[in-house]
Amino acid sequence: MSLMTMIVKMSEGLSRTCAIFFLTLLFSLPLGMIVALLRMSKVKVVSAIMRFVITILRGTPLMLQLLAVTYGPYYLFGVSVSRNKLIPVVIAFSINYAAYFAEIYRGGIESIPVGQYEAAEVLGYTRFQTFMRIILPQVIKRIMPSVTNEVVTLVKDTSMAFTVSYQEMFTIGKQIANSQTSFMPFLVAGAFYYIFNVIVDYVMGRVEKRLDYYQ
Amino acid sequence: MTDTMINTGETGSAPSILAIRGLQKSFGSLSVLKDISLSVERGNVVSIIGPSGSGKSTLLRIATFLETGDGGDILYDGQYAMHNGVYVSKKELNTFRTRFGLVFQNFNLFPHYSVLKNITEAPILHGENKEAARERGMELLKKMGLEGKENAYPCQLSGGQQQRVAIARALAMNPEILFFDEPTSALDPELTGEVLKVIRQLAEEKMTMVVVTHEMPFARAVSNHVIFMDGGVIVEQGHPEAVFGATTQERTKQFLRNYKQ
């Protein structure tokens, strides 16, 4: 098989890689905020539960979580494994990444000086207005570097979908590598991820720059 | 010392804009305010002086509802915000909040907003027309000597300029009384003058103000009433000349003497 054929075949999986990537961000970014807010809840039980959930999600392999979400329903309830593996893959990725984003958000929220809340309170901002207008915009700016880190990791983590045989780029590459006894598909995959991340870095850098107008 | 300035809020005539009676506050077992009573009359400037840890800032934070008092009364314009240590509903407290403004030691401007937006957003959220809020904001900036800074961000301003923006922001809500919590303590010495000048100007316009300060000459020159606090109690209060010039209290003498050195 020529290098060109390999690249073309693997590119076909790239759209699925992108699907995992974008859908995971779409769901995990807001979900992470909900988890962060619950984690910071003044109701002790709620925050304790969230703390536990986060330790599970961060303390066990993503690969294991992928397997659990994909095949767990079959073993537990006898529900047949869906043909479209995209759904369980995105669910597993979204939940896992939400746990990481939640801790990033929490760190960001807790880093905002209490004086910002007090100033808003005296000026008659409601709690919701204070959060949406005063706190959140400052949090976003502060957490951008950490979020970029996670997003870059996510690009590479999409390759883990091979464990449930979801036909994304890396899974296809691995199949070609096996059938052709060649290491070349892995190098092609590496190049794909690298280029993907160069683009991610560029985009995130632009966003950070746009938030650079204040300190 | 005389008690003539203390209006209990129950006598006839117009009620004090702010009256505090028998205020108590503890943090755990530490009693930081013990039976504090004071009143602020319309158009007056009240300075609160005293050593660090005397409870001055806590008093201001309780008056502005940033901390809760444990006992006593707080009345704005004769209406109870707290009665015997019990607060009115949150909703009612919010209506009290529209009566006062607070200027912080560390300014607490919103760093992601332009100077003008810092000033205009709260009035707009309270239903003021955008154009009117903008006009009023520009007017206040001019008054603060900050013309042309409306599009700057707080980080581009000096500390003195930031504090003047914070004063404009508080004034934009048209408060009946303005509180200052050590407004010049975070400033370089050469920048305190420009902030004190603005407060002095407001005093001349008969703005009702309560100023916690370490600037003794300023307190003496600008206020109508001085309160000296130490160890959570009001040691004495009265006319600035009575406190600064002719105090009979040993503790006050000692404090003022240390200041002169």
Tab-separated table of C-alpha atoms in Angstrom, chain A residues 18-209:
chain	number	residue	atom	x	y	z
A	18	CYS	CA	-13.211	15.722	14.616
A	19	ALA	CA	-16.697	14.606	15.647
A	20	ILE	CA	-15.362	13.246	18.953
A	21	PHE	CA	-13.296	16.371	19.474
A	22	PHE	CA	-15.940	18.997	18.807
A	23	LEU	CA	-18.856	17.155	20.402
A	24	THR	CA	-16.791	16.508	23.530
A	25	LEU	CA	-15.955	20.208	23.839
A	26	LEU	CA	-19.549	21.178	23.139
A	27	PHE	CA	-20.832	19.063	26.024
A	28	SER	CA	-17.950	19.016	28.502
A	29	LEU	CA	-17.295	22.765	28.663
A	30	PRO	CA	-20.772	23.646	30.004
A	31	LEU	CA	-21.110	20.392	31.948
A	32	GLY	CA	-17.829	21.193	33.693
A	33	MET	CA	-19.303	24.491	34.900
A	34	ILE	CA	-22.304	22.726	36.391
A	35	VAL	CA	-20.009	20.222	38.106
A	36	ALA	CA	-17.775	23.053	39.385
A	37	LEU	CA	-20.733	24.964	40.833
A	38	LEU	CA	-22.071	21.835	42.527
A	39	ARG	CA	-18.569	21.057	43.806
A	40	MET	CA	-18.500	24.532	45.405
A	41	SER	CA	-22.030	24.174	46.767
A	42	LYS	CA	-22.533	25.219	50.362
A	43	VAL	CA	-24.656	22.101	50.828
A	44	LYS	CA	-22.013	19.757	52.206
A	45	VAL	CA	-23.566	16.554	50.837
A	46	VAL	CA	-23.689	17.909	47.297
A	47	SER	CA	-20.096	19.108	47.327
A	48	ALA	CA	-18.907	15.830	48.904
A	49	ILE	CA	-20.665	13.768	46.217
A	50	MET	CA	-19.197	15.924	43.469
A	51	ARG	CA	-15.754	15.695	44.979
A	52	PHE	CA	-16.077	11.891	44.965
A	53	VAL	CA	-17.338	11.779	41.373
A	54	ILE	CA	-14.436	13.951	40.269
A	55	THR	CA	-11.879	11.697	41.987
A	56	ILE	CA	-13.374	8.674	40.207
A	57	LEU	CA	-13.310	10.378	36.802
A	58	ARG	CA	-9.806	11.712	37.224
A	59	GLY	CA	-8.468	8.726	39.100
A	60	THR	CA	-9.386	5.946	36.677
A	61	PRO	CA	-8.183	5.498	33.099
A	62	LEU	CA	-10.200	7.178	30.377
A	63	MET	CA	-9.845	3.913	28.457
A	64	LEU	CA	-11.652	2.075	31.238
A	65	GLN	CA	-14.398	4.700	31.274
A	66	LEU	CA	-14.786	4.321	27.507
A	67	LEU	CA	-15.215	0.576	27.881
A	68	ALA	CA	-17.612	1.006	30.783
A	69	VAL	CA	-19.884	3.445	28.965
A	70	THR	CA	-19.817	1.459	25.717
A	71	TYR	CA	-20.212	-2.079	27.048
A	72	GLY	CA	-21.489	-1.464	30.583
A	73	PRO	CA	-25.167	-1.280	29.534
A	74	TYR	CA	-24.853	-4.702	27.874
A	75	TYR	CA	-23.299	-6.400	30.895
A	76	LEU	CA	-25.538	-4.663	33.399
A	77	PHE	CA	-28.894	-4.619	31.647
A	78	GLY	CA	-28.450	-6.798	28.586
A	79	VAL	CA	-28.997	-3.798	26.328
A	80	SER	CA	-27.358	-4.520	22.992
A	81	VAL	CA	-24.327	-2.388	22.179
A	82	SER	CA	-25.363	0.273	19.699
A	83	ARG	CA	-23.864	0.130	16.233
A	84	ASN	CA	-23.073	3.810	16.345
A	85	LYS	CA	-20.239	3.949	18.827
A	86	LEU	CA	-20.020	7.718	18.521
A	87	ILE	CA	-22.688	8.165	21.183
A	88	PRO	CA	-21.008	6.193	24.006
A	89	VAL	CA	-17.602	7.541	22.997
A	90	VAL	CA	-18.805	11.153	23.205
A	91	ILE	CA	-20.610	10.473	26.485
A	92	ALA	CA	-17.483	8.972	28.052
A	93	PHE	CA	-15.208	11.730	26.780
A	94	SER	CA	-17.620	14.497	27.810
A	95	ILE	CA	-18.017	13.229	31.348
A	96	ASN	CA	-14.299	12.659	31.758
A	97	TYR	CA	-13.318	16.050	30.405
A	98	ALA	CA	-16.071	17.780	32.379
A	99	ALA	CA	-14.332	16.589	35.563
A	100	TYR	CA	-11.065	18.189	34.474
A	101	PHE	CA	-12.733	21.383	33.296
A	102	ALA	CA	-14.691	21.565	36.566
A	103	GLU	CA	-11.478	21.691	38.578
A	104	ILE	CA	-10.044	24.316	36.242
A	105	TYR	CA	-13.204	26.423	36.588
A	106	ARG	CA	-13.184	26.020	40.342
A	107	GLY	CA	-9.582	27.189	40.546
A	108	GLY	CA	-10.454	30.170	38.346
A	109	ILE	CA	-13.561	31.127	40.292
A	110	GLU	CA	-11.789	30.864	43.628
A	111	SER	CA	-8.949	33.054	42.372
A	112	ILE	CA	-11.228	36.069	41.843
A	113	PRO	CA	-10.764	38.493	44.755
A	114	VAL	CA	-13.679	38.694	47.161
A	115	GLY	CA	-13.679	42.468	46.630
A	116	GLN	CA	-15.194	41.939	43.190
A	117	TYR	CA	-18.226	40.252	44.741
A	118	GLU	CA	-18.475	42.921	47.427
A	119	ALA	CA	-18.281	45.792	44.963
A	120	ALA	CA	-21.026	44.205	42.877
A	121	GLU	CA	-23.159	43.508	45.938
A	122	VAL	CA	-22.996	47.096	47.172
A	123	LEU	CA	-23.883	48.305	43.676
A	124	GLY	CA	-27.007	46.147	43.773
A	125	TYR	CA	-26.021	43.447	41.253
A	126	THR	CA	-27.984	40.252	41.820
A	127	ARG	CA	-25.979	37.089	42.463
A	128	PHE	CA	-26.685	35.920	38.917
A	129	GLN	CA	-25.674	39.261	37.400
A	130	THR	CA	-22.507	39.253	39.497
A	131	PHE	CA	-21.541	35.806	38.281
A	132	MET	CA	-22.371	36.325	34.611
A	133	ARG	CA	-21.083	39.874	34.206
A	134	ILE	CA	-18.308	40.311	36.737
A	135	ILE	CA	-16.908	36.924	37.725
A	136	LEU	CA	-17.221	34.649	34.679
A	137	PRO	CA	-15.491	36.949	32.142
A	138	GLN	CA	-12.512	37.278	34.467
A	139	VAL	CA	-12.477	33.542	35.134
A	140	ILE	CA	-12.404	32.761	31.412
A	141	LYS	CA	-9.373	34.946	30.906
A	142	ARG	CA	-7.525	33.403	33.828
A	143	ILE	CA	-8.176	29.788	32.878
A	144	MET	CA	-7.410	30.033	29.162
A	145	PRO	CA	-3.886	28.533	29.419
A	146	SER	CA	-5.168	25.545	31.436
A	147	VAL	CA	-8.108	25.055	29.088
A	148	THR	CA	-5.751	25.091	26.111
A	149	ASN	CA	-3.760	22.344	27.792
A	150	GLU	CA	-6.839	20.181	28.129
A	151	VAL	CA	-7.967	20.845	24.562
A	152	VAL	CA	-4.553	19.838	23.222
A	153	THR	CA	-4.715	16.660	25.290
A	154	LEU	CA	-8.195	15.951	23.994
A	155	VAL	CA	-6.961	16.002	20.386
A	156	LYS	CA	-4.578	13.179	21.200
A	157	ASP	CA	-6.972	11.365	23.530
A	158	THR	CA	-9.477	10.892	20.688
A	159	SER	CA	-7.169	8.074	19.591
A	160	MET	CA	-8.345	6.114	22.600
A	161	ALA	CA	-11.632	5.456	20.815
A	162	PHE	CA	-9.775	2.555	19.161
A	163	THR	CA	-10.400	0.546	22.347
A	164	VAL	CA	-14.080	0.320	21.402
A	165	SER	CA	-13.299	-0.009	17.689
A	166	TYR	CA	-14.812	3.297	16.728
A	167	GLN	CA	-13.532	3.915	13.217
A	168	GLU	CA	-11.718	7.184	13.812
A	169	MET	CA	-8.393	8.039	12.281
A	170	PHE	CA	-6.137	6.212	14.710
A	171	THR	CA	-8.240	3.041	14.680
A	172	ILE	CA	-8.006	2.910	10.890
A	173	GLY	CA	-4.270	3.565	11.085
A	174	LYS	CA	-3.831	0.745	13.555
A	175	GLN	CA	-5.756	-1.657	11.279
A	176	ILE	CA	-3.582	-0.711	8.304
A	177	ALA	CA	-0.442	-1.103	10.431
A	178	ASN	CA	-1.551	-4.620	11.371
A	179	SER	CA	-2.493	-5.737	7.886
A	180	GLN	CA	0.572	-4.208	6.215
A	181	THR	CA	3.007	-4.912	9.088
A	182	SER	CA	4.153	-1.316	8.741
A	183	PHE	CA	4.928	1.389	11.234
A	184	MET	CA	4.182	4.083	8.683
A	185	PRO	CA	0.468	4.553	9.627
A	186	PHE	CA	1.514	5.531	13.151
A	187	LEU	CA	3.842	8.186	11.795
A	188	VAL	CA	1.011	9.464	9.594
A	189	ALA	CA	-1.283	9.531	12.640
A	190	GLY	CA	1.361	11.427	14.614
A	191	ALA	CA	1.617	13.991	11.837
A	192	PHE	CA	-2.169	14.386	11.734
A	193	TYR	CA	-2.378	15.007	15.503
A	194	TYR	CA	0.517	17.385	15.371
A	195	ILE	CA	-1.035	19.485	12.612
A	196	PHE	CA	-4.397	19.407	14.392
A	197	ASN	CA	-2.746	20.745	17.545
A	198	VAL	CA	-0.822	23.438	15.731
A	199	ILE	CA	-4.211	24.714	14.578
A	200	VAL	CA	-5.662	24.399	18.106
A	201	ASP	CA	-2.709	26.333	19.512
A	202	TYR	CA	-3.159	29.055	16.941
A	203	VAL	CA	-6.882	29.421	17.603
A	204	MET	CA	-6.505	29.410	21.396
A	205	GLY	CA	-3.646	31.888	21.101
A	206	ARG	CA	-5.952	34.210	19.157
A	207	VAL	CA	-8.631	33.924	21.836
A	208	GLU	CA	-6.095	34.662	24.581
A	209	LYS	CA	-4.876	37.655	22.646
